[in-house]
């Protein structure tokens, strides 16, 4: 499946290339999906500048809000919530 993954990732880079060149960030909600763009993509295409750009411009929503939207305030929730941390978030995200 590695060949298929490479083809799909190259297609993704082709589609995102104009947005990446414009410096537009990519925000993901799922840590394992973000990990593909940040880590695995560069391992598969170490000499591809687009892969490095996508890796650098990809954020989890929490990271994006913290780094790029510091003045954004999340509205208070008037309920209790149980939050389960994602294994990829804990293991490879900053």
GROMACS .gro file of C-alpha atoms in nm, residues 4-81:
model
   78
    4UNK     CA    1  -0.067   0.393  -0.334
    5UNK     CA    2  -0.002   0.616  -0.031
    6UNK     CA    3   0.277   0.792  -0.220
    7UNK     CA    4   0.051   0.853  -0.521
    8UNK     CA    5  -0.224   0.993  -0.299
    9UNK     CA    6   0.018   1.218  -0.114
   10UNK     CA    7   0.165   1.348  -0.440
   11UNK     CA    8  -0.189   1.423  -0.560
   12UNK     CA    9  -0.251   1.607  -0.233
   13UNK     CA   10   0.066   1.811  -0.279
   14UNK     CA   11  -0.038   1.899  -0.634
   15UNK     CA   12  -0.379   2.021  -0.517
   16UNK     CA   13  -0.247   2.213  -0.216
   17UNK     CA   14   0.059   2.362  -0.389
   18UNK     CA   15  -0.095   2.705  -0.470
   19UNK     CA   16  -0.230   2.742  -0.116
   20UNK     CA   17   0.101   2.633   0.036
   21UNK     CA   18   0.290   2.880  -0.180
   22UNK     CA   19   0.056   3.152  -0.054
   23UNK     CA   20   0.144   3.056   0.305
   24UNK     CA   21  -0.204   2.939   0.399
   25UNK     CA   22  -0.197   2.709   0.702
   26UNK     CA   23  -0.357   2.366   0.701
   27UNK     CA   24  -0.554   2.299   1.019
   28UNK     CA   25  -0.643   1.944   1.116
   29UNK     CA   26  -0.862   1.805   1.390
   30UNK     CA   27  -0.736   1.448   1.385
   31UNK     CA   28  -0.381   1.404   1.523
   32UNK     CA   29  -0.305   1.095   1.317
   33UNK     CA   30  -0.396   1.281   0.996
   34UNK     CA   31  -0.183   1.579   1.098
   35UNK     CA   32   0.102   1.336   1.171
   36UNK     CA   33   0.092   1.215   0.809
   37UNK     CA   34   0.158   1.568   0.682
   38UNK     CA   35   0.411   1.655   0.949
   39UNK     CA   36   0.615   1.340   0.976
   40UNK     CA   37   0.544   1.065   0.727
   41UNK     CA   38   0.523   1.296   0.424
   42UNK     CA   39   0.878   1.424   0.476
   43UNK     CA   40   1.004   1.070   0.532
   44UNK     CA   41   0.852   0.959   0.201
   45UNK     CA   42   0.961   1.269   0.005
   46UNK     CA   43   1.268   1.413   0.182
   47UNK     CA   44   1.375   1.618  -0.122
   48UNK     CA   45   1.033   1.766  -0.204
   49UNK     CA   46   1.009   2.132  -0.100
   50UNK     CA   47   0.630   2.111  -0.111
   51UNK     CA   48   0.636   1.829   0.144
   52UNK     CA   49   0.855   2.035   0.376
   53UNK     CA   50   0.626   2.336   0.330
   54UNK     CA   51   0.312   2.134   0.406
   55UNK     CA   52   0.480   1.985   0.711
   56UNK     CA   53   0.567   2.330   0.844
   57UNK     CA   54   0.225   2.479   0.765
   58UNK     CA   55   0.016   2.202   0.926
   59UNK     CA   56  -0.134   2.256   1.270
   60UNK     CA   57  -0.375   2.089   1.505
   61UNK     CA   58  -0.663   2.324   1.582
   62UNK     CA   59  -0.532   2.377   1.935
   63UNK     CA   60  -0.185   2.467   1.804
   64UNK     CA   61  -0.328   2.700   1.543
   65UNK     CA   62  -0.534   2.886   1.800
   66UNK     CA   63  -0.241   2.907   2.039
   67UNK     CA   64   0.016   3.020   1.781
   68UNK     CA   65  -0.180   3.211   1.518
   69UNK     CA   66  -0.497   3.336   1.691
   70UNK     CA   67  -0.380   3.434   2.036
   71UNK     CA   68  -0.662   3.682   2.085
   72UNK     CA   69  -0.935   3.429   2.007
   73UNK     CA   70  -1.128   3.327   2.318
   74UNK     CA   71  -1.315   3.002   2.325
   75UNK     CA   72  -1.662   3.068   2.460
   76UNK     CA   73  -1.731   2.907   2.796
   77UNK     CA   74  -1.927   2.584   2.795
   78UNK     CA   75  -2.185   2.556   3.066
   79UNK     CA   76  -2.155   2.179   3.079
   80UNK     CA   77  -1.913   1.917   3.194
   81UNK     CA   78  -1.711   1.728   2.936
   0.00000   0.00000   0.00000
